[in-house]
Short mmCIF file of C-alpha atoms in Angstrom, two decimals:
data_model
loop_
_atom_site.label_atom_id
_atom_site.label_comp_id
_atom_site.label_asym_id
_atom_site.label_seq_id
_atom_site.Cartn_x
_atom_site.Cartn_y
_atom_site.Cartn_z
CA UNK A 1 -98.78 107.72 -9.29
CA UNK A 2 -100.85 105.08 -10.57
CA UNK A 3 -100.52 101.62 -9.01
CA UNK A 4 -101.98 98.30 -9.51
CA UNK A 5 -104.16 98.33 -6.13
CA UNK A 6 -108.14 98.23 -5.80
CA UNK A 7 -108.68 99.73 -2.19
CA UNK A 8 -106.06 101.20 -0.13
CA UNK A 9 -107.31 99.53 2.53
CA UNK A 10 -107.22 95.99 1.33
CA UNK A 11 -103.94 95.86 -0.49
CA UNK A 12 -102.07 93.85 2.22
CA UNK A 13 -104.89 91.41 2.34
CA UNK A 14 -104.91 90.96 -1.29
CA UNK A 15 -102.11 90.71 -1.57
CA UNK A 16 -101.51 87.84 0.56
CA UNK A 17 -104.37 85.35 -1.10
CA UNK A 18 -102.94 86.49 -4.01
CA UNK A 19 -99.86 84.89 -2.74
CA UNK A 20 -101.33 82.22 -1.50
CA UNK A 21 -103.39 81.14 -4.47
CA UNK A 22 -100.40 80.98 -6.03
CA UNK A 23 -98.68 78.63 -4.16
CA UNK A 24 -100.37 75.22 -5.16
CA UNK A 25 -102.14 75.42 -1.41
CA UNK A 26 -98.31 74.55 -0.48
CA UNK A 27 -99.23 78.14 2.24
CA UNK A 28 -102.21 78.43 4.41
CA UNK A 29 -103.44 81.52 6.43
CA UNK A 30 -104.81 82.17 9.70
CA UNK A 31 -108.92 82.55 9.53
CA UNK A 32 -108.36 86.12 11.52
CA UNK A 33 -108.05 88.74 8.90
CA UNK A 34 -107.99 92.22 8.00
CA UNK A 35 -106.51 92.10 11.82
CA UNK A 36 -104.40 88.91 12.63
CA UNK A 37 -102.30 88.32 9.23
CA UNK A 38 -100.15 85.27 9.55
CA UNK A 39 -99.09 83.24 6.57
CA UNK A 40 -97.99 79.33 7.38
CA UNK A 41 -97.06 76.35 6.41
CA UNK A 42 -99.77 73.86 5.09
CA UNK A 43 -98.07 70.62 5.96
CA UNK A 44 -96.77 72.27 9.28
CA UNK A 45 -97.35 68.81 12.60
CA UNK A 46 -95.49 71.38 15.03
CA UNK A 47 -93.11 68.00 15.75
CA UNK A 48 -90.07 70.89 15.30
CA UNK A 49 -88.73 74.64 16.46
CA UNK A 50 -91.62 76.51 14.54
CA UNK A 51 -89.90 80.33 12.54
CA UNK A 52 -91.60 83.10 12.66
CA UNK A 53 -90.80 86.46 11.52
CA UNK A 54 -92.16 89.07 10.59
CA UNK A 55 -92.94 92.70 10.09
CA UNK A 56 -94.63 95.40 8.25
CA UNK A 57 -95.68 94.66 4.26
CA UNK A 58 -94.26 96.20 1.55
CA UNK A 59 -90.52 94.09 1.73
CA UNK A 60 -92.26 91.53 -0.10
CA UNK A 61 -91.35 89.02 -0.84
CA UNK A 62 -90.17 88.87 2.17
CA UNK A 63 -91.43 87.20 4.77
CA UNK A 64 -94.48 85.32 3.20
CA UNK A 65 -92.20 84.39 0.55
CA UNK A 66 -90.11 82.91 2.38
CA UNK A 67 -92.52 80.61 4.21
CA UNK A 68 -91.85 76.56 3.35
CA UNK A 69 -89.86 73.78 4.43
CA UNK A 70 -86.73 74.69 5.04
CA UNK A 71 -86.89 78.36 6.05
CA UNK A 72 -90.14 80.09 7.74
CA UNK A 73 -92.57 78.35 9.98
CA UNK A 74 -94.92 81.40 9.86
CA UNK A 75 -95.28 85.12 8.83
CA UNK A 76 -96.71 87.50 10.74
CA UNK A 77 -97.42 90.38 8.08
CA UNK A 78 -98.44 93.91 9.39
CA UNK A 79 -99.99 96.84 6.78
CA UNK A 80 -97.03 98.33 4.56
CA UNK A 81 -94.27 98.96 6.73
CA UNK A 82 -96.33 99.35 9.90
CA UNK A 83 -95.43 96.37 12.89
CA UNK A 84 -98.26 93.76 12.67
CA UNK A 85 -99.89 93.85 16.45
CA UNK A 86 -99.36 91.31 19.86
CA UNK A 87 -102.41 89.70 19.33
CA UNK A 88 -101.30 89.03 15.82
CA UNK A 89 -98.12 87.90 16.62
CA UNK A 90 -99.33 85.61 19.32
CA UNK A 91 -101.54 83.69 16.96
CA UNK A 92 -98.74 82.65 14.57
CA UNK A 93 -96.65 81.75 18.04
CA UNK A 94 -99.82 79.86 18.75
CA UNK A 95 -100.58 78.18 15.20
CA UNK A 96 -97.45 76.44 15.10
CA UNK A 97 -95.72 76.26 18.55
CA UNK A 98 -95.91 72.47 19.56
CA UNK A 99 -93.65 71.11 22.14
CA UNK A 100 -90.11 71.64 20.29
CA UNK A 101 -90.48 75.53 20.87
CA UNK A 102 -90.11 78.19 18.65
CA UNK A 103 -88.01 81.21 17.91
CA UNK A 104 -89.29 84.66 16.84
CA UNK A 105 -86.20 86.20 14.23
CA UNK A 106 -86.94 90.11 15.12
CA UNK A 107 -85.47 93.43 12.81
CA UNK A 108 -84.23 95.29 15.14
CA UNK A 109 -87.43 98.26 14.54
CA UNK A 110 -89.26 99.42 18.04
CA UNK A 111 -92.63 99.06 17.48
CA UNK A 112 -91.56 95.02 15.79
CA UNK A 113 -89.13 94.61 19.18
CA UNK A 114 -92.55 95.82 21.41
CA UNK A 115 -95.01 94.00 19.80
CA UNK A 116 -92.45 90.72 18.84
CA UNK A 117 -91.50 90.61 23.12
CA UNK A 118 -94.87 91.44 24.53
CA UNK A 119 -95.93 88.49 22.68
CA UNK A 120 -93.41 85.91 23.30
CA UNK A 121 -93.95 87.32 27.00
CA UNK A 122 -97.62 85.93 27.30
CA UNK A 123 -96.98 82.61 24.87
CA UNK A 124 -94.64 81.87 27.67
CA UNK A 125 -97.24 82.43 30.17
CA UNK A 126 -99.82 80.26 28.08
CA UNK A 127 -96.61 77.38 28.30
CA UNK A 128 -95.34 77.98 25.44
CA UNK A 129 -91.68 77.53 24.60
CA UNK A 130 -90.35 80.63 22.86
CA UNK A 131 -86.68 82.41 22.32
CA UNK A 132 -86.48 85.44 20.41
CA UNK A 133 -83.37 87.16 17.95
CA UNK A 134 -82.85 90.31 16.74
CA UNK A 135 -81.25 91.41 13.74
CA UNK A 136 -79.34 94.45 13.87
CA UNK A 137 -77.22 93.88 10.40
CA UNK A 138 -76.91 97.97 8.89
CA UNK A 139 -73.75 99.68 9.44
CA UNK A 140 -74.84 102.69 7.37
CA UNK A 141 -74.58 104.44 11.26
CA UNK A 142 -71.80 102.93 12.50
CA UNK A 143 -72.49 104.17 15.97
CA UNK A 144 -75.65 104.29 16.72
CA UNK A 145 -76.58 101.80 19.75
CA UNK A 146 -79.50 100.28 17.28
CA UNK A 147 -79.21 99.77 14.55
CA UNK A 148 -81.83 98.18 11.81
CA UNK A 149 -82.60 95.05 10.84
CA UNK A 150 -82.43 94.68 6.65
CA UNK A 151 -81.60 92.07 4.10
CA UNK A 152 -78.86 90.53 6.51
CA UNK A 153 -81.91 88.61 8.70
CA UNK A 154 -82.56 86.63 5.17
CA UNK A 155 -79.33 84.62 6.47
CA UNK A 156 -80.70 84.35 9.99
CA UNK A 157 -83.98 82.58 8.06
CA UNK A 158 -81.77 80.01 6.34
CA UNK A 159 -79.34 79.05 8.44
CA UNK A 160 -82.26 79.03 11.37
CA UNK A 161 -84.52 77.23 9.26
CA UNK A 162 -82.43 74.66 8.10
CA UNK A 163 -80.91 73.60 10.73
CA UNK A 164 -84.80 73.38 13.25
CA UNK A 165 -86.36 71.28 9.52
CA UNK A 166 -83.03 68.86 10.10
CA UNK A 167 -84.34 68.05 14.09
CA UNK A 168 -82.11 70.71 16.26
CA UNK A 169 -83.32 71.55 19.06
CA UNK A 170 -84.47 75.25 20.67
CA UNK A 171 -81.11 75.97 22.03
CA UNK A 172 -79.48 74.90 19.17
CA UNK A 173 -81.39 77.15 16.66
CA UNK A 174 -81.28 80.25 18.07
CA UNK A 175 -78.18 79.91 19.23
CA UNK A 176 -76.93 79.06 15.43
CA UNK A 177 -79.35 82.19 14.91
CA UNK A 178 -78.05 84.55 17.03
CA UNK A 179 -73.91 83.27 15.19
CA UNK A 180 -74.83 85.13 12.44
CA UNK A 181 -76.56 88.15 13.73
CA UNK A 182 -73.19 88.33 15.26
CA UNK A 183 -71.31 89.05 12.09
CA UNK A 184 -74.23 89.44 9.20
CA UNK A 185 -73.09 93.60 7.46
CA UNK A 186 -76.32 95.20 5.40
CA UNK A 187 -75.50 98.72 3.38
CA UNK A 188 -77.74 100.01 0.25
CA UNK A 189 -78.12 102.40 -2.01
CA UNK A 190 -80.89 104.10 -3.91
CA UNK A 191 -81.10 106.68 -6.87
CA UNK A 192 -84.89 107.34 -6.24
CA UNK A 193 -86.96 106.80 -2.61
CA UNK A 194 -90.13 104.76 -2.88
CA UNK A 195 -93.63 105.30 -3.31
CA UNK A 196 -96.65 104.32 -0.22
CA UNK A 197 -99.95 103.47 -1.38
CA UNK A 198 -101.89 106.20 -0.71
CA UNK A 199 -98.99 108.73 -0.16
CA UNK A 200 -97.60 111.86 -1.91
CA UNK A 201 -93.97 110.13 -3.11
CA UNK A 202 -90.66 112.31 -1.19
CA UNK A 203 -88.42 114.19 -3.53
CA UNK A 204 -85.66 113.95 -1.22
CA UNK A 205 -82.66 112.54 -4.00
CA UNK A 206 -81.72 115.17 -6.28
CA UNK A 207 -80.16 114.30 -9.78
CA UNK A 208 -77.44 113.61 -10.03
CA UNK A 209 -76.83 111.65 -7.00
CA UNK A 210 -77.54 108.48 -4.59
CA UNK A 211 -78.43 107.95 -1.08
CA UNK A 212 -76.23 105.42 0.94
CA UNK A 213 -77.52 103.88 3.85
CA UNK A 214 -81.26 104.24 3.10
CA UNK A 215 -83.27 102.06 5.71
CA UNK A 216 -85.74 99.99 3.68
CA UNK A 217 -89.11 101.59 5.10
CA UNK A 218 -87.79 104.96 2.92
CA UNK A 219 -86.09 106.12 6.20
CA UNK A 220 -83.18 108.81 4.59
CA UNK A 221 -79.40 107.71 4.45
CA UNK A 222 -76.26 108.51 6.10
CA UNK A 223 -75.61 110.79 2.82
CA UNK A 224 -76.45 111.69 -0.59
CA UNK A 225 -73.25 110.60 -3.01
CA UNK A 226 -72.48 111.54 -6.92
CA UNK A 227 -74.32 109.31 -9.00
CA UNK A 228 -72.24 108.35 -11.81
CA UNK A 229 -71.34 104.65 -12.85
CA UNK A 230 -73.05 100.91 -11.58
CA UNK A 231 -69.44 100.16 -10.83
CA UNK A 232 -68.50 103.67 -8.89
CA UNK A 233 -71.97 103.35 -7.13
CA UNK A 234 -71.08 99.34 -6.29
CA UNK A 235 -67.75 100.48 -5.09
CA UNK A 236 -68.51 102.94 -2.41
CA UNK A 237 -70.73 100.25 -0.95
CA UNK A 238 -67.87 97.54 -1.59
CA UNK A 239 -65.67 99.90 0.64
CA UNK A 240 -68.73 99.88 3.73
CA UNK A 241 -68.36 96.49 3.75
CA UNK A 242 -65.19 94.90 3.39
CA UNK A 243 -63.93 95.64 6.36
CA UNK A 244 -66.77 93.00 7.98
CA UNK A 245 -65.57 90.70 5.16
CA UNK A 246 -62.96 87.05 5.09
CA UNK A 247 -62.20 84.20 4.22
CA UNK A 248 -65.17 82.63 3.50
CA UNK A 249 -67.95 85.18 2.73
CA UNK A 250 -71.21 85.48 1.35
CA UNK A 251 -72.95 88.10 -0.04
CA UNK A 252 -76.55 88.71 -0.16
CA UNK A 253 -77.52 91.17 -3.94
CA UNK A 254 -80.57 92.20 -3.12
CA UNK A 255 -82.82 94.51 -5.57
CA UNK A 256 -84.87 96.77 -3.46
CA UNK A 257 -87.95 97.25 -5.45
CA UNK A 258 -87.43 99.04 -9.02
CA UNK A 259 -84.14 98.45 -10.37
CA UNK A 260 -84.09 96.23 -13.96
CA UNK A 261 -83.39 92.62 -13.60
CA UNK A 262 -80.20 94.53 -16.41
CA UNK A 263 -79.43 96.53 -13.56
CA UNK A 264 -79.04 94.04 -11.14
CA UNK A 265 -76.91 92.20 -13.31
CA UNK A 266 -74.31 94.98 -13.78
CA UNK A 267 -74.44 95.70 -9.75
CA UNK A 268 -73.36 92.34 -9.55
CA UNK A 269 -70.71 92.21 -11.86
CA UNK A 270 -69.07 95.56 -10.32
CA UNK A 271 -69.47 92.74 -6.92
CA UNK A 272 -67.81 90.25 -7.95
CA UNK A 273 -64.70 91.85 -9.44
CA UNK A 274 -64.47 93.35 -6.70
CA UNK A 275 -62.69 90.31 -4.49
CA UNK A 276 -65.37 90.75 -1.71
CA UNK A 277 -67.05 87.88 -1.79
CA UNK A 278 -66.78 83.65 -2.77
CA UNK A 279 -70.20 82.77 -2.95
CA UNK A 280 -73.83 85.01 -4.07
CA UNK A 281 -77.13 84.56 -3.55
CA UNK A 282 -79.22 86.78 -6.20
CA UNK A 283 -79.09 88.87 -7.69
CA UNK A 284 -83.11 89.02 -6.24
CA UNK A 285 -86.02 90.71 -4.71
CA UNK A 286 -85.51 89.76 -1.76
CA UNK A 287 -86.55 92.96 0.76
CA UNK A 288 -87.61 94.86 -1.45
CA UNK A 289 -88.90 98.20 -0.05
CA UNK A 290 -91.95 99.02 -2.18
CA UNK A 291 -91.09 100.09 -4.97
CA UNK A 292 -87.97 101.86 -4.55
CA UNK A 293 -84.88 102.46 -7.23
CA UNK A 294 -81.54 100.90 -5.35
CA UNK A 295 -79.57 97.77 -3.74
CA UNK A 296 -78.26 96.61 -1.21
CA UNK A 297 -75.41 93.48 -0.04
CA UNK A 298 -75.38 91.28 2.70
CA UNK A 299 -72.54 90.05 3.68
CA UNK A 300 -71.41 87.26 6.13
CA UNK A 301 -68.14 84.87 6.32
CA UNK A 302 -69.60 82.29 7.41
CA UNK A 303 -68.61 78.58 8.80
CA UNK A 304 -69.07 75.05 6.71
CA UNK A 305 -72.08 74.45 8.82
CA UNK A 306 -73.62 77.80 8.00
CA UNK A 307 -72.36 77.06 4.33
CA UNK A 308 -74.30 74.08 4.18
CA UNK A 309 -77.51 75.26 5.82
CA UNK A 310 -77.44 78.22 3.35
CA UNK A 311 -76.94 75.58 0.32
CA UNK A 312 -79.60 73.66 1.43
CA UNK A 313 -81.94 73.97 -1.62
CA UNK A 314 -85.84 75.11 -0.73
CA UNK A 315 -88.91 74.82 -2.67
CA UNK A 316 -89.63 78.61 -2.10
CA UNK A 317 -89.60 80.37 -5.55
CA UNK A 318 -88.29 83.33 -3.73
CA UNK A 319 -85.25 82.47 -2.38
CA UNK A 320 -82.29 81.88 -5.75
CA UNK A 321 -80.08 79.75 -4.06
CA UNK A 322 -76.02 80.23 -3.47
CA UNK A 323 -73.39 79.54 -5.69
CA UNK A 324 -69.89 80.21 -6.22
CA UNK A 325 -68.38 83.01 -7.69
CA UNK A 326 -67.16 82.32 -11.34
CA UNK A 327 -64.80 83.43 -13.36
CA UNK A 328 -67.15 84.62 -16.05
CA UNK A 329 -66.28 81.14 -18.88
CA UNK A 330 -65.68 82.03 -22.41
CA UNK A 331 -65.72 79.69 -25.09
CA UNK A 332 -64.32 80.48 -28.52
CA UNK A 333 -66.63 81.00 -31.59
CA UNK A 334 -66.85 78.43 -34.30
CA UNK A 335 -65.27 77.89 -37.15
CA UNK A 336 -66.47 80.44 -40.03
CA UNK A 337 -68.32 83.07 -37.76
CA UNK A 338 -65.29 85.12 -37.84
CA UNK A 339 -65.24 87.19 -41.13
CA UNK A 340 -62.33 87.78 -42.93
CA UNK A 341 -60.09 90.48 -42.39
CA UNK A 342 -59.70 92.48 -45.33
CA UNK A 343 -56.13 94.08 -46.15
CA UNK A 344 -56.88 98.18 -45.05
CA UNK A 345 -55.44 100.92 -47.46
CA UNK A 346 -55.95 104.22 -47.17
CA UNK A 347 -58.03 107.45 -48.64
CA UNK A 348 -58.19 110.21 -47.23
CA UNK A 349 -61.60 111.46 -48.67
CA UNK A 350 -63.24 108.11 -47.65
CA UNK A 351 -61.40 108.36 -44.74
CA UNK A 352 -62.64 111.61 -43.78
CA UNK A 353 -66.08 111.29 -45.46
CA UNK A 354 -66.68 108.21 -43.18
CA UNK A 355 -65.93 110.52 -40.07
CA UNK A 356 -67.93 113.29 -40.97
CA UNK A 357 -71.37 111.08 -41.51
CA UNK A 358 -69.86 109.16 -38.11
CA UNK A 359 -69.56 112.65 -36.35
CA UNK A 360 -72.82 113.78 -37.71
CA UNK A 361 -74.92 110.51 -36.48
CA UNK A 362 -73.33 110.61 -32.92
CA UNK A 363 -74.22 114.52 -32.93
CA UNK A 364 -78.29 113.69 -33.61
CA UNK A 365 -78.05 110.61 -31.31
CA UNK A 366 -80.28 113.06 -29.15
CA UNK A 367 -82.84 114.21 -31.60
CA UNK A 368 -83.25 110.61 -33.05
CA UNK A 369 -84.28 109.20 -29.57
CA UNK A 370 -86.57 111.27 -29.06
CA UNK A 371 -87.98 110.62 -32.51
CA UNK A 372 -87.95 107.57 -32.27
CA UNK A 373 -89.78 107.87 -28.30
CA UNK A 374 -92.99 108.90 -30.33
CA UNK A 375 -92.73 105.42 -32.47
CA UNK A 376 -90.38 103.08 -31.15
CA UNK A 377 -88.67 102.72 -28.01
CA UNK A 378 -86.42 105.89 -28.13
CA UNK A 379 -83.03 104.48 -29.01
CA UNK A 380 -82.45 105.22 -32.95
CA UNK A 381 -80.45 107.15 -32.32
CA UNK A 382 -78.32 105.31 -29.78
CA UNK A 383 -77.61 102.63 -31.81
CA UNK A 384 -77.14 104.82 -34.60
CA UNK A 385 -74.12 107.11 -32.07
CA UNK A 386 -72.72 103.81 -31.10
CA UNK A 387 -71.85 102.29 -34.69
CA UNK A 388 -71.12 105.57 -35.42
CA UNK A 389 -68.54 105.61 -33.13
CA UNK A 390 -67.15 102.36 -33.07
CA UNK A 391 -66.59 102.91 -37.03
CA UNK A 392 -64.44 105.56 -36.77
CA UNK A 393 -62.14 103.80 -34.36
CA UNK A 394 -61.99 100.29 -36.85
CA UNK A 395 -60.93 103.23 -40.09
CA UNK A 396 -57.47 102.07 -39.49
CA UNK A 397 -58.00 98.81 -40.41
CA UNK A 398 -61.08 99.54 -43.35
CA UNK A 399 -59.84 99.06 -47.36
CA UNK A 400 -61.11 102.67 -47.60
CA UNK A 401 -59.08 102.48 -51.09
CA UNK A 402 -61.38 99.55 -52.17
CA UNK A 403 -65.25 99.78 -52.96
CA UNK A 404 -65.67 96.13 -53.74
CA UNK A 405 -64.33 95.56 -50.43
CA UNK A 406 -65.17 98.30 -48.38
CA UNK A 407 -68.29 97.70 -48.86
CA UNK A 408 -68.44 93.90 -46.87
CA UNK A 409 -65.68 95.24 -44.63
CA UNK A 410 -68.67 97.89 -43.68
CA UNK A 411 -71.58 96.11 -43.38
CA UNK A 412 -69.77 93.26 -41.38
CA UNK A 413 -68.62 96.54 -38.55
CA UNK A 414 -72.25 97.46 -38.72
CA UNK A 415 -73.70 94.19 -37.54
CA UNK A 416 -71.28 93.37 -35.05
CA UNK A 417 -71.99 96.88 -33.98
CA UNK A 418 -75.07 97.88 -34.00
CA UNK A 419 -77.33 94.99 -32.53
CA UNK A 420 -80.70 94.55 -33.49
CA UNK A 421 -82.53 95.02 -36.91
CA UNK A 422 -80.62 98.23 -37.69
CA UNK A 423 -77.61 96.49 -37.62
CA UNK A 424 -78.28 93.11 -39.66
CA UNK A 425 -80.42 95.38 -42.26
CA UNK A 426 -77.70 97.74 -43.01
CA UNK A 427 -74.88 94.33 -43.15
CA UNK A 428 -77.23 93.05 -46.04
CA UNK A 429 -77.14 96.37 -47.91
CA UNK A 430 -73.62 96.71 -47.85
CA UNK A 431 -72.58 93.51 -48.56
CA UNK A 432 -74.86 93.47 -51.22
CA UNK A 433 -73.27 96.02 -52.81
CA UNK A 434 -70.71 95.05 -52.68
CA UNK A 435 -71.24 92.41 -54.30
CA UNK A 436 -72.54 94.76 -56.84
CA UNK A 437 -69.08 96.27 -56.80
CA UNK A 438 -67.32 93.52 -56.89
CA UNK A 439 -69.64 92.49 -60.24
CA UNK A 440 -68.16 95.75 -61.99
CA UNK A 441 -71.91 97.51 -61.32
CA UNK A 442 -71.55 100.87 -60.71
CA UNK A 443 -71.25 103.15 -57.40
CA UNK A 444 -74.77 104.38 -57.99
CA UNK A 445 -75.72 101.07 -59.58
CA UNK A 446 -74.52 99.29 -56.10
CA UNK A 447 -76.35 100.75 -53.79
CA UNK A 448 -79.10 100.39 -55.17
CA UNK A 449 -78.85 96.40 -56.12
CA UNK A 450 -78.03 96.59 -51.06
CA UNK A 451 -81.94 98.28 -51.38
CA UNK A 452 -83.38 95.77 -53.78
CA UNK A 453 -81.88 93.23 -51.70
CA UNK A 454 -83.16 94.92 -48.31
CA UNK A 455 -86.81 95.08 -49.47
CA UNK A 456 -86.60 91.53 -50.89
CA UNK A 457 -84.99 90.49 -46.91
CA UNK A 458 -87.01 92.78 -44.71
CA UNK A 459 -89.71 93.13 -46.84
CA UNK A 460 -90.56 96.79 -46.59
CA UNK A 461 -90.66 99.21 -49.99
CA UNK A 462 -92.01 102.86 -50.10
CA UNK A 463 -94.35 103.97 -48.41
CA UNK A 464 -94.75 101.58 -45.24
CA UNK A 465 -92.95 104.35 -43.15
CA UNK A 466 -89.30 102.82 -42.85
CA UNK A 467 -85.81 104.10 -43.79
CA UNK A 468 -86.70 102.73 -47.95
CA UNK A 469 -88.65 106.25 -47.75
CA UNK A 470 -85.65 108.42 -48.22
CA UNK A 471 -83.51 105.95 -48.79
CA UNK A 472 -85.16 104.74 -52.27
CA UNK A 473 -86.00 108.18 -53.90
CA UNK A 474 -81.99 109.40 -53.20
CA UNK A 475 -80.63 106.71 -54.44
CA UNK A 476 -83.29 107.13 -58.05
CA UNK A 477 -82.06 110.78 -58.12
CA UNK A 478 -78.35 109.97 -57.12
CA UNK A 479 -77.16 110.51 -60.89
CA UNK A 480 -78.27 113.92 -60.78
CA UNK A 481 -75.70 114.58 -57.90
CA UNK A 482 -75.38 114.79 -54.63
CA UNK A 483 -77.70 117.38 -53.84
CA UNK A 484 -79.95 115.93 -55.91
CA UNK A 485 -80.49 112.80 -53.58
CA UNK A 486 -80.14 115.20 -50.17
CA UNK A 487 -83.22 116.80 -51.33
CA UNK A 488 -84.86 113.65 -51.86
CA UNK A 489 -83.73 112.04 -48.91
CA UNK A 490 -85.43 114.91 -46.59
CA UNK A 491 -88.49 114.62 -49.07
CA UNK A 492 -88.95 110.95 -48.46
CA UNK A 493 -88.22 111.23 -44.85
CA UNK A 494 -91.46 114.52 -44.48
CA UNK A 495 -93.67 112.29 -46.31
CA UNK A 496 -93.79 109.55 -43.33
CA UNK A 497 -94.50 112.18 -40.99
CA UNK A 498 -98.42 111.87 -43.28
CA UNK A 499 -97.69 107.75 -43.10
CA UNK A 500 -100.21 106.71 -39.87
CA UNK A 501 -100.01 103.08 -40.40
CA UNK A 502 -96.77 102.15 -40.83
CA UNK A 503 -96.41 98.46 -41.94
CA UNK A 504 -92.82 97.39 -41.00
CA UNK A 505 -90.30 97.35 -38.75
CA UNK A 506 -91.19 98.31 -34.63
CA UNK A 507 -93.66 101.07 -35.57
CA UNK A 508 -96.01 99.06 -37.10
CA UNK A 509 -96.64 97.91 -33.39
CA UNK A 510 -98.03 101.65 -32.58
CA UNK A 511 -101.29 103.41 -32.35
CA UNK A 512 -101.24 105.60 -35.90
CA UNK A 513 -102.45 109.16 -33.26
CA UNK A 514 -98.55 107.89 -32.21
CA UNK A 515 -97.07 107.77 -35.50
CA UNK A 516 -98.54 111.30 -36.67
CA UNK A 517 -96.73 114.26 -38.09
CA UNK A 518 -93.74 112.79 -36.96
CA UNK A 519 -91.10 111.74 -38.93
CA UNK A 520 -89.77 107.84 -39.43
CA UNK A 521 -86.56 107.71 -36.82
CA UNK A 522 -84.70 105.46 -39.67
CA UNK A 523 -86.25 107.52 -42.65
CA UNK A 524 -85.11 111.19 -41.00
CA UNK A 525 -81.23 110.14 -40.25
CA UNK A 526 -81.04 108.45 -44.24
CA UNK A 527 -82.16 112.57 -44.34
CA UNK A 528 -79.43 113.81 -42.40
CA UNK A 529 -76.93 111.49 -43.95
CA UNK A 530 -77.38 112.22 -47.07
CA UNK A 531 -77.70 116.31 -46.05
CA UNK A 532 -74.18 115.62 -44.37
CA UNK A 533 -72.48 114.47 -47.89
CA UNK A 534 -74.10 116.90 -49.68
CA UNK A 535 -72.99 119.86 -47.57
CA UNK A 536 -69.02 117.56 -47.69
CA UNK A 537 -69.08 116.42 -51.51
CA UNK A 538 -70.58 119.27 -52.92
CA UNK A 539 -71.61 118.72 -56.23
#
């Protein structure tokens, strides 16, 4: 798998230097590359308790992304998924620890515990006051004697960081961290494993499956479960967490790496709909697992003091802040925006034609998507199928017996259900056709008028590789019968395969070689539609 890296051995050091270069001077590092990779606050004066955390890289923005006022004083970074050395941890401790002492916040992995633990002993031998806490928030394997530390660690960073910044002593900061650790619970789910730079990807999660409770280093989860929807996935996670929730439950919604913001918002909707939590941090990539396509949820029943600590703003851009979970505020549409509903009327033949055409577009969804993937974003079939399904469900309230009303009603319906430029184009088309019908034009003339209006507004014409290449010849041939119109539409659609430079639509931004030999998907949809009409209506 191609990745934006240079040399594998320079990956972490170059990433750290990129973070520092973009920090505006807020972050510095120790001069110990490549073995000692310690990021710390540039403004640190050692007058307060220092907080150190870290571990293997690959979890960004954790941990260096949370170094700053109110959270970590320093982060000790290892190579990808590898604990930093004892010397690296000790260097970090010595660099930032003053008379107030320091607290090491360690995730419960053997390498981290050993290296941070030995470094703490050596620092104490040198006269430093050092305490260490171990985070073990993963509940995926409830009977495991040593649960893993995962994204719930960030609760500890934030609460302890706020207290330390406020001047609390080492004993107070340590106790606050232990209190948080005692009630944090986390679990994750993923649709795919992660890709470790320079290594082959493990393909262990099959199609239609999701892995529950996998670790942040790609370790196998507790089980593979059937995957159907975001709601079902979140419900499974919520069910595991529910026994750990209480009155003031805060959730961290964490993107494990490559889950899109759109997916994360859908998952957040599922979580907030469950009633499990009252406050939320995220959704955001906070403790990732390289490019893992998954998410995790960490929860904590917080006291008033802990809520106050979590709410303190910090300047690090990686920290999203804590928000109250609210019902989505909904405001009524402005006056004049809602279309006037037409008076429904029946016409069995018109209804049958519309239903059959809609069924055709639904059945052609995959075919048109595949064609659109050659020249666009691969969604033409889905857009038309969505509109067709909505149109079928709205026929009972359509004025099927009155074309002067039916055309604009179709336009209004499609403009609301199709989205993008397609819905707008068809809304313009059918509203113009309705105006022409109302002024006494024939159906054929009304449809031609609609096409002219679309060309005026959209700027496309025959030869520009759009739906017009099929629609214009079809309407021109329509006086000779629907079969002639279908034949002309097919010829027009097929002609677009030899038009290698689009002048309108999304295909205008696509290289010529991508278009060669492929029909424009919009024109193909028109040809399919007229073909269906010809079959339905005969002569």
